[in-house]
Amino acid sequence: AQTVTQSQPEMSVQEAETVTLSCTYDTSESDYYLFWYKQPPSRQMILVIRQEAYKQQNATENRFSVNFQKAAKSFSLKISDSQLGDAAMYFCAYRSPAGGTASKLTFGTGTRLQVTL
Amino acid sequence: SQTIHQWPATLVQPVGSPLSLECTVEGTSNPNLYWYRQAAGRGLQLLFYSVGIGQISSEVPQNLSASRPQDRQFILSSKKLLLSDSGFYLCAWSPDYSNQPQHFGDGTRLSIL
């Protein structure tokens, strides 16, 4: 079974600075999908960014980018030019490539990001 | 575009009472549907998922059950709530092809007294 580990329960960053959230995972599969979700105080789960394991190029969405290291099974999220609205819980998630019953997400325990002035 | 609706947003129930949380998806057909629970300050635990009408898979043994009476409707139920059922419940959907992410509803905050 796959596992996802987020070793940083809390992180803090100053506004306009850059922060990196760590995520590692364990799998025996060679093809899979990885996601970062954001959960603000409103508790909505919002997709931030996704990465296909077969793609070597790191995904980027505006101020959000990932550092995907497949051999190390590492999938960190970098937030540039941090804004107050980035304050939230961030969850890393893994998804198997198979469809149907295997298309479940395995979540890490989350990292709470604080953004200070 | 696809949307997911989940209700109620908050619910306070006494121990031993029944539960029914509803989730519907619009703008798509034959979605995969999921129920998650999130305890305070914790990650998400998958409770149930469904790949079609009447097809329910349970991830963990518990006091809850799920049903899918229609293609885009997913219901989470309990006959008798326990204190340990308190938490934040999230419904999610995704297309059956796995390169697409799951999309979540706004959640239900359930408090058991």
PDB file of C-alpha atoms in Angstrom:
ATOM      1  CA  ALA A   1       0.000   0.000   0.000  1.00  0.00           C
ATOM      2  CA  GLN A   2       1.102   3.514  -0.714  1.00  0.00           C
ATOM      3  CA  THR A   3       1.949   5.925   2.075  1.00  0.00           C
ATOM      4  CA  VAL A   4       2.425   9.686   2.010  1.00  0.00           C
ATOM      5  CA  THR A   5       4.499  11.505   4.617  1.00  0.00           C
ATOM      6  CA  GLN A   6       4.543  15.208   5.375  1.00  0.00           C
ATOM      7  CA  SER A   7       7.179  15.705   8.039  1.00  0.00           C
ATOM      8  CA  GLN A   8       6.484  19.394   8.714  1.00  0.00           C
ATOM      9  CA  PRO A   9       3.341  19.852  10.840  1.00  0.00           C
ATOM     10  CA  GLU A  10       3.731  23.647  10.691  1.00  0.00           C
ATOM     11  CA  MET A  11       5.642  26.145   8.624  1.00  0.00           C
ATOM     12  CA  SER A  12       5.821  29.913   8.677  1.00  0.00           C
ATOM     13  CA  VAL A  13       6.780  32.357   5.940  1.00  0.00           C
ATOM     14  CA  GLN A  14       6.865  36.113   5.671  1.00  0.00           C
ATOM     15  CA  GLU A  15       4.748  37.799   3.090  1.00  0.00           C
ATOM     16  CA  ALA A  16       6.510  38.041  -0.298  1.00  0.00           C
ATOM     17  CA  GLU A  17       9.036  35.375   0.661  1.00  0.00           C
ATOM     18  CA  THR A  18       9.366  31.821  -0.632  1.00  0.00           C
ATOM     19  CA  VAL A  19       8.575  28.659   1.286  1.00  0.00           C
ATOM     20  CA  THR A  20       8.935  24.958   0.458  1.00  0.00           C
ATOM     21  CA  LEU A  21       6.688  22.260   1.872  1.00  0.00           C
ATOM     22  CA  SER A  22       8.028  18.721   1.915  1.00  0.00           C
ATOM     23  CA  CYS A  23       6.321  15.496   0.922  1.00  0.00           C
ATOM     24  CA  THR A  24       7.663  11.995   0.497  1.00  0.00           C
ATOM     25  CA  TYR A  25       5.805   8.886  -0.538  1.00  0.00           C
ATOM     26  CA  ASP A  26       6.311   5.190  -0.754  1.00  0.00           C
ATOM     27  CA  THR A  27       5.129   3.118  -3.689  1.00  0.00           C
ATOM     28  CA  SER A  28       6.124   0.158  -5.799  1.00  0.00           C
ATOM     29  CA  GLU A  29       4.347   1.532  -8.862  1.00  0.00           C
ATOM     30  CA  SER A  30       6.259   3.208 -11.654  1.00  0.00           C
ATOM     31  CA  ASP A  31       3.435   5.387 -12.909  1.00  0.00           C
ATOM     32  CA  TYR A  32       1.184   7.436 -10.686  1.00  0.00           C
ATOM     33  CA  TYR A  33      -0.117  10.932  -9.995  1.00  0.00           C
ATOM     34  CA  LEU A  34       0.703  13.373  -7.229  1.00  0.00           C
ATOM     35  CA  PHE A  35      -1.318  16.344  -6.042  1.00  0.00           C
ATOM     36  CA  TRP A  36      -1.105  19.223  -3.625  1.00  0.00           C
ATOM     37  CA  TYR A  37      -4.357  20.393  -2.088  1.00  0.00           C
ATOM     38  CA  LYS A  38      -4.916  23.519  -0.014  1.00  0.00           C
ATOM     39  CA  GLN A  39      -7.464  23.715   2.804  1.00  0.00           C
ATOM     40  CA  PRO A  40      -8.040  27.286   4.065  1.00  0.00           C
ATOM     41  CA  PRO A  41      -9.944  27.998   7.293  1.00  0.00           C
ATOM     42  CA  SER A  42     -13.185  27.663   5.326  1.00  0.00           C
ATOM     43  CA  ARG A  43     -12.285  23.939   5.121  1.00  0.00           C
ATOM     44  CA  GLN A  44     -12.763  23.685   1.359  1.00  0.00           C
ATOM     45  CA  MET A  45     -10.249  21.382  -0.324  1.00  0.00           C
ATOM     46  CA  ILE A  46      -8.783  23.211  -3.279  1.00  0.00           C
ATOM     47  CA  LEU A  47      -6.493  21.636  -5.851  1.00  0.00           C
ATOM     48  CA  VAL A  48      -3.234  23.579  -6.088  1.00  0.00           C
ATOM     49  CA  ILE A  49      -1.109  21.599  -8.508  1.00  0.00           C
ATOM     50  CA  ARG A  50      -0.651  18.104  -9.924  1.00  0.00           C
ATOM     51  CA  GLN A  51       2.196  16.081 -11.366  1.00  0.00           C
ATOM     52  CA  GLU A  52       2.221  12.974 -13.544  1.00  0.00           C
ATOM     53  CA  ALA A  53       5.069  10.671 -12.580  1.00  0.00           C
ATOM     54  CA  TYR A  54       5.943   9.916 -16.201  1.00  0.00           C
ATOM     55  CA  LYS A  55       6.666  13.600 -16.844  1.00  0.00           C
ATOM     56  CA  GLN A  56      10.161  14.716 -15.957  1.00  0.00           C
ATOM     57  CA  GLN A  57       9.260  18.392 -16.109  1.00  0.00           C
ATOM     58  CA  ASN A  58       8.167  19.870 -12.811  1.00  0.00           C
ATOM     59  CA  ALA A  59       4.616  21.243 -12.787  1.00  0.00           C
ATOM     60  CA  THR A  60       4.068  24.973 -12.318  1.00  0.00           C
ATOM     61  CA  GLU A  61       0.916  26.978 -11.632  1.00  0.00           C
ATOM     62  CA  ASN A  62       1.605  30.692 -11.285  1.00  0.00           C
ATOM     63  CA  ARG A  63       3.367  31.153  -7.908  1.00  0.00           C
ATOM     64  CA  PHE A  64       3.204  27.438  -7.120  1.00  0.00           C
ATOM     65  CA  SER A  65       5.734  24.925  -8.387  1.00  0.00           C
ATOM     66  CA  VAL A  66       6.876  21.473  -7.447  1.00  0.00           C
ATOM     67  CA  ASN A  67      10.228  19.765  -7.171  1.00  0.00           C
ATOM     68  CA  PHE A  68       9.495  16.194  -8.215  1.00  0.00           C
ATOM     69  CA  GLN A  69      12.324  13.762  -7.545  1.00  0.00           C
ATOM     70  CA  LYS A  70      11.056  10.378  -8.667  1.00  0.00           C
ATOM     71  CA  ALA A  71      14.049   8.332  -7.583  1.00  0.00           C
ATOM     72  CA  ALA A  72      13.935   9.868  -4.119  1.00  0.00           C
ATOM     73  CA  LYS A  73      10.099   9.648  -4.047  1.00  0.00           C
ATOM     74  CA  SER A  74       9.946  13.279  -3.080  1.00  0.00           C
ATOM     75  CA  PHE A  75       7.350  15.844  -4.140  1.00  0.00           C
ATOM     76  CA  SER A  76       7.863  19.229  -2.527  1.00  0.00           C
ATOM     77  CA  LEU A  77       5.748  22.339  -3.099  1.00  0.00           C
ATOM     78  CA  LYS A  78       7.347  25.739  -3.496  1.00  0.00           C
ATOM     79  CA  ILE A  79       5.272  28.858  -2.963  1.00  0.00           C
ATOM     80  CA  SER A  80       6.885  32.030  -4.273  1.00  0.00           C
ATOM     81  CA  ASP A  81       5.943  35.590  -3.336  1.00  0.00           C
ATOM     82  CA  SER A  82       3.798  34.305  -0.460  1.00  0.00           C
ATOM     83  CA  GLN A  83       0.533  36.098   0.184  1.00  0.00           C
ATOM     84  CA  LEU A  84      -1.692  36.256   3.246  1.00  0.00           C
ATOM     85  CA  GLY A  85      -4.278  34.231   1.354  1.00  0.00           C
ATOM     86  CA  ASP A  86      -1.828  31.343   1.104  1.00  0.00           C
ATOM     87  CA  ALA A  87      -2.267  30.627   4.809  1.00  0.00           C
ATOM     88  CA  ALA A  88      -3.888  27.197   4.986  1.00  0.00           C
ATOM     89  CA  MET A  89      -3.335  23.504   5.563  1.00  0.00           C
ATOM     90  CA  TYR A  90      -1.566  21.909   2.628  1.00  0.00           C
ATOM     91  CA  PHE A  91      -2.018  18.240   1.851  1.00  0.00           C
ATOM     92  CA  CYS A  92       0.088  16.101  -0.424  1.00  0.00           C
ATOM     93  CA  ALA A  93      -1.783  13.240  -2.090  1.00  0.00           C
ATOM     94  CA  TYR A  94      -0.935  10.177  -4.186  1.00  0.00           C
ATOM     95  CA  ARG A  95      -3.116   8.474  -6.770  1.00  0.00           C
ATOM     96  CA  SER A  96      -2.533   5.138  -8.473  1.00  0.00           C
ATOM     97  CA  PRO A  97      -2.672   5.080 -12.287  1.00  0.00           C
ATOM     98  CA  ALA A  98      -5.406   2.437 -12.412  1.00  0.00           C
ATOM     99  CA  GLY A  99      -8.991   3.566 -12.829  1.00  0.00           C
ATOM    100  CA  GLY A 100     -12.102   2.308 -11.093  1.00  0.00           C
ATOM    101  CA  THR A 101     -11.635   1.065  -7.563  1.00  0.00           C
ATOM    102  CA  ALA A 102      -7.935   1.918  -7.500  1.00  0.00           C
ATOM    103  CA  SER A 103      -8.414   5.600  -8.225  1.00  0.00           C
ATOM    104  CA  LYS A 104      -8.344   6.575  -4.581  1.00  0.00           C
ATOM    105  CA  LEU A 105      -6.264   9.325  -3.076  1.00  0.00           C
ATOM    106  CA  THR A 106      -3.857   8.659  -0.241  1.00  0.00           C
ATOM    107  CA  PHE A 107      -3.261  11.836   1.755  1.00  0.00           C
ATOM    108  CA  GLY A 108      -0.444  12.976   3.972  1.00  0.00           C
ATOM    109  CA  THR A 109      -1.224  14.405   7.398  1.00  0.00           C
ATOM    110  CA  GLY A 110      -0.829  17.980   6.209  1.00  0.00           C
ATOM    111  CA  THR A 111       1.347  21.020   6.843  1.00  0.00           C
ATOM    112  CA  ARG A 112      -0.144  24.147   8.357  1.00  0.00           C
ATOM    113  CA  LEU A 113       1.314  27.219   6.673  1.00  0.00           C
ATOM    114  CA  GLN A 114       1.254  30.569   8.442  1.00  0.00           C
ATOM    115  CA  VAL A 115       1.968  33.747   6.503  1.00  0.00           C
ATOM    116  CA  THR A 116       3.211  36.705   8.543  1.00  0.00           C
ATOM    117  CA  LEU A 117       3.525  40.377   7.704  1.00  0.00           C
TER     118      LEU A 117
ATOM    119  CA  SER B   1     -18.939  22.718 -15.932  1.00  0.00           C
ATOM    120  CA  GLN B   2     -19.130  20.218 -13.121  1.00  0.00           C
ATOM    121  CA  THR B   3     -20.232  21.140  -9.629  1.00  0.00           C
ATOM    122  CA  ILE B   4     -20.560  19.219  -6.400  1.00  0.00           C
ATOM    123  CA  HIS B   5     -23.059  20.032  -3.695  1.00  0.00           C
ATOM    124  CA  GLN B   6     -22.953  18.746  -0.164  1.00  0.00           C
ATOM    125  CA  TRP B   7     -25.386  19.394   2.658  1.00  0.00           C
ATOM    126  CA  PRO B   8     -25.996  20.290   5.365  1.00  0.00           C
ATOM    127  CA  ALA B   9     -23.002  22.524   6.054  1.00  0.00           C
ATOM    128  CA  THR B  10     -23.224  22.010   9.797  1.00  0.00           C
ATOM    129  CA  LEU B  11     -25.120  19.540  11.917  1.00  0.00           C
ATOM    130  CA  VAL B  12     -25.453  18.999  15.649  1.00  0.00           C
ATOM    131  CA  GLN B  13     -26.922  15.655  16.645  1.00  0.00           C
ATOM    132  CA  PRO B  14     -27.392  13.804  19.944  1.00  0.00           C
ATOM    133  CA  VAL B  15     -25.709  10.471  20.549  1.00  0.00           C
ATOM    134  CA  GLY B  16     -27.859   7.619  19.289  1.00  0.00           C
ATOM    135  CA  SER B  17     -29.683   9.653  16.646  1.00  0.00           C
ATOM    136  CA  PRO B  18     -29.633   8.782  12.925  1.00  0.00           C
ATOM    137  CA  LEU B  19     -27.599  10.577  10.276  1.00  0.00           C
ATOM    138  CA  SER B  20     -28.024  11.342   6.618  1.00  0.00           C
ATOM    139  CA  LEU B  21     -25.559  13.479   4.674  1.00  0.00           C
ATOM    140  CA  GLU B  22     -26.140  14.010   0.996  1.00  0.00           C
ATOM    141  CA  CYS B  23     -23.835  14.778  -1.894  1.00  0.00           C
ATOM    142  CA  THR B  24     -24.769  15.384  -5.516  1.00  0.00           C
ATOM    143  CA  VAL B  25     -22.704  16.076  -8.589  1.00  0.00           C
ATOM    144  CA  GLU B  26     -23.845  18.005 -11.644  1.00  0.00           C
ATOM    145  CA  GLY B  27     -22.452  18.284 -15.134  1.00  0.00           C
ATOM    146  CA  THR B  28     -20.947  14.836 -15.474  1.00  0.00           C
ATOM    147  CA  SER B  29     -22.029  11.197 -15.656  1.00  0.00           C
ATOM    148  CA  ASN B  30     -20.736   8.029 -14.027  1.00  0.00           C
ATOM    149  CA  PRO B  31     -18.363   9.803 -11.662  1.00  0.00           C
ATOM    150  CA  ASN B  32     -16.350   8.066  -8.987  1.00  0.00           C
ATOM    151  CA  LEU B  33     -17.659   9.287  -5.639  1.00  0.00           C
ATOM    152  CA  TYR B  34     -15.931   9.411  -2.257  1.00  0.00           C
ATOM    153  CA  TRP B  35     -16.709  10.136   1.394  1.00  0.00           C
ATOM    154  CA  TYR B  36     -13.877  11.313   3.650  1.00  0.00           C
ATOM    155  CA  ARG B  37     -13.720  12.176   7.322  1.00  0.00           C
ATOM    156  CA  GLN B  38     -11.307  14.679   8.784  1.00  0.00           C
ATOM    157  CA  ALA B  39     -10.795  14.790  12.533  1.00  0.00           C
ATOM    158  CA  ALA B  40      -9.735  18.133  14.023  1.00  0.00           C
ATOM    159  CA  GLY B  41      -6.185  19.028  12.923  1.00  0.00           C
ATOM    160  CA  ARG B  42      -5.752  15.768  11.068  1.00  0.00           C
ATOM    161  CA  GLY B  43      -5.578  14.514   7.513  1.00  0.00           C
ATOM    162  CA  LEU B  44      -8.346  12.957   5.474  1.00  0.00           C
ATOM    163  CA  GLN B  45      -9.464   9.399   6.004  1.00  0.00           C
ATOM    164  CA  LEU B  46     -11.293   7.715   3.142  1.00  0.00           C
ATOM    165  CA  LEU B  47     -14.503   6.114   4.403  1.00  0.00           C
ATOM    166  CA  PHE B  48     -16.323   4.924   1.284  1.00  0.00           C
ATOM    167  CA  TYR B  49     -16.019   5.111  -2.458  1.00  0.00           C
ATOM    168  CA  SER B  50     -18.283   4.184  -5.314  1.00  0.00           C
ATOM    169  CA  VAL B  51     -17.635   3.549  -8.996  1.00  0.00           C
ATOM    170  CA  GLY B  52     -21.291   3.158  -9.970  1.00  0.00           C
ATOM    171  CA  ILE B  53     -24.909   2.968  -8.830  1.00  0.00           C
ATOM    172  CA  GLY B  54     -25.295   0.532  -5.968  1.00  0.00           C
ATOM    173  CA  GLN B  55     -21.538  -0.162  -5.852  1.00  0.00           C
ATOM    174  CA  ILE B  56     -20.060   0.803  -2.501  1.00  0.00           C
ATOM    175  CA  SER B  57     -16.640  -0.041  -1.119  1.00  0.00           C
ATOM    176  CA  SER B  58     -15.817   0.515   2.536  1.00  0.00           C
ATOM    177  CA  GLU B  59     -12.314   1.395   3.579  1.00  0.00           C
ATOM    178  CA  VAL B  60     -12.627   1.090   7.341  1.00  0.00           C
ATOM    179  CA  PRO B  61     -15.090  -0.701   9.622  1.00  0.00           C
ATOM    180  CA  GLN B  62     -17.269   1.825  11.384  1.00  0.00           C
ATOM    181  CA  ASN B  63     -20.651   2.928  12.503  1.00  0.00           C
ATOM    182  CA  LEU B  64     -21.431   4.491   9.139  1.00  0.00           C
ATOM    183  CA  SER B  65     -22.777   3.276   5.813  1.00  0.00           C
ATOM    184  CA  ALA B  66     -23.015   4.741   2.331  1.00  0.00           C
ATOM    185  CA  SER B  67     -25.425   4.372  -0.556  1.00  0.00           C
ATOM    186  CA  ARG B  68     -25.566   5.492  -4.162  1.00  0.00           C
ATOM    187  CA  PRO B  69     -29.201   5.379  -5.253  1.00  0.00           C
ATOM    188  CA  GLN B  70     -28.591   7.438  -8.391  1.00  0.00           C
ATOM    189  CA  ASP B  71     -25.618   8.000 -10.659  1.00  0.00           C
ATOM    190  CA  ARG B  72     -24.713  11.381  -9.205  1.00  0.00           C
ATOM    191  CA  GLN B  73     -26.000  11.015  -5.657  1.00  0.00           C
ATOM    192  CA  PHE B  74     -23.993   9.705  -2.731  1.00  0.00           C
ATOM    193  CA  ILE B  75     -25.407   9.425   0.779  1.00  0.00           C
ATOM    194  CA  LEU B  76     -23.624   8.866   4.079  1.00  0.00           C
ATOM    195  CA  SER B  77     -25.785   7.395   6.844  1.00  0.00           C
ATOM    196  CA  SER B  78     -25.824   6.060  10.335  1.00  0.00           C
ATOM    197  CA  LYS B  79     -28.598   4.421  12.343  1.00  0.00           C
ATOM    198  CA  LYS B  80     -27.130   5.465  15.714  1.00  0.00           C
ATOM    199  CA  LEU B  81     -24.437   8.095  16.020  1.00  0.00           C
ATOM    200  CA  LEU B  82     -21.541   7.750  18.434  1.00  0.00           C
ATOM    201  CA  LEU B  83     -19.474  10.519  19.986  1.00  0.00           C
ATOM    202  CA  SER B  84     -16.540   9.326  17.898  1.00  0.00           C
ATOM    203  CA  ASP B  85     -18.470  10.118  14.713  1.00  0.00           C
ATOM    204  CA  SER B  86     -17.857  13.830  15.260  1.00  0.00           C
ATOM    205  CA  GLY B  87     -15.741  15.444  12.581  1.00  0.00           C
ATOM    206  CA  PHE B  88     -15.668  17.146   9.258  1.00  0.00           C
ATOM    207  CA  TYR B  89     -17.058  15.093   6.384  1.00  0.00           C
ATOM    208  CA  LEU B  90     -16.100  15.741   2.805  1.00  0.00           C
ATOM    209  CA  CYS B  91     -17.606  14.365  -0.359  1.00  0.00           C
ATOM    210  CA  ALA B  92     -15.525  14.258  -3.535  1.00  0.00           C
ATOM    211  CA  TRP B  93     -15.880  13.172  -7.149  1.00  0.00           C
ATOM    212  CA  SER B  94     -13.542  12.393  -9.986  1.00  0.00           C
ATOM    213  CA  PRO B  95     -13.810  11.071 -13.535  1.00  0.00           C
ATOM    214  CA  ASP B  96     -13.045   7.410 -13.837  1.00  0.00           C
ATOM    215  CA  TYR B  97      -9.801   8.028 -15.734  1.00  0.00           C
ATOM    216  CA  SER B  98      -7.126   8.478 -13.155  1.00  0.00           C
ATOM    217  CA  ASN B  99      -5.093  11.406 -14.394  1.00  0.00           C
ATOM    218  CA  GLN B 100      -7.765  13.771 -13.174  1.00  0.00           C
ATOM    219  CA  PRO B 101      -7.835  15.038  -9.589  1.00  0.00           C
ATOM    220  CA  GLN B 102     -10.674  14.656  -7.151  1.00  0.00           C
ATOM    221  CA  HIS B 103     -12.898  17.659  -6.599  1.00  0.00           C
ATOM    222  CA  PHE B 104     -14.344  18.264  -3.177  1.00  0.00           C
ATOM    223  CA  GLY B 105     -17.589  19.599  -1.796  1.00  0.00           C
ATOM    224  CA  ASP B 106     -17.643  22.258   0.891  1.00  0.00           C
ATOM    225  CA  GLY B 107     -17.930  19.716   3.705  1.00  0.00           C
ATOM    226  CA  THR B 108     -20.228  19.079   6.654  1.00  0.00           C
ATOM    227  CA  ARG B 109     -19.159  19.817  10.197  1.00  0.00           C
ATOM    228  CA  LEU B 110     -20.834  17.182  12.394  1.00  0.00           C
ATOM    229  CA  SER B 111     -20.927  17.623  16.155  1.00  0.00           C
ATOM    230  CA  ILE B 112     -22.271  14.875  18.377  1.00  0.00           C
ATOM    231  CA  LEU B 113     -23.537  15.854  21.812  1.00  0.00           C
TER     232      LEU B 113
END
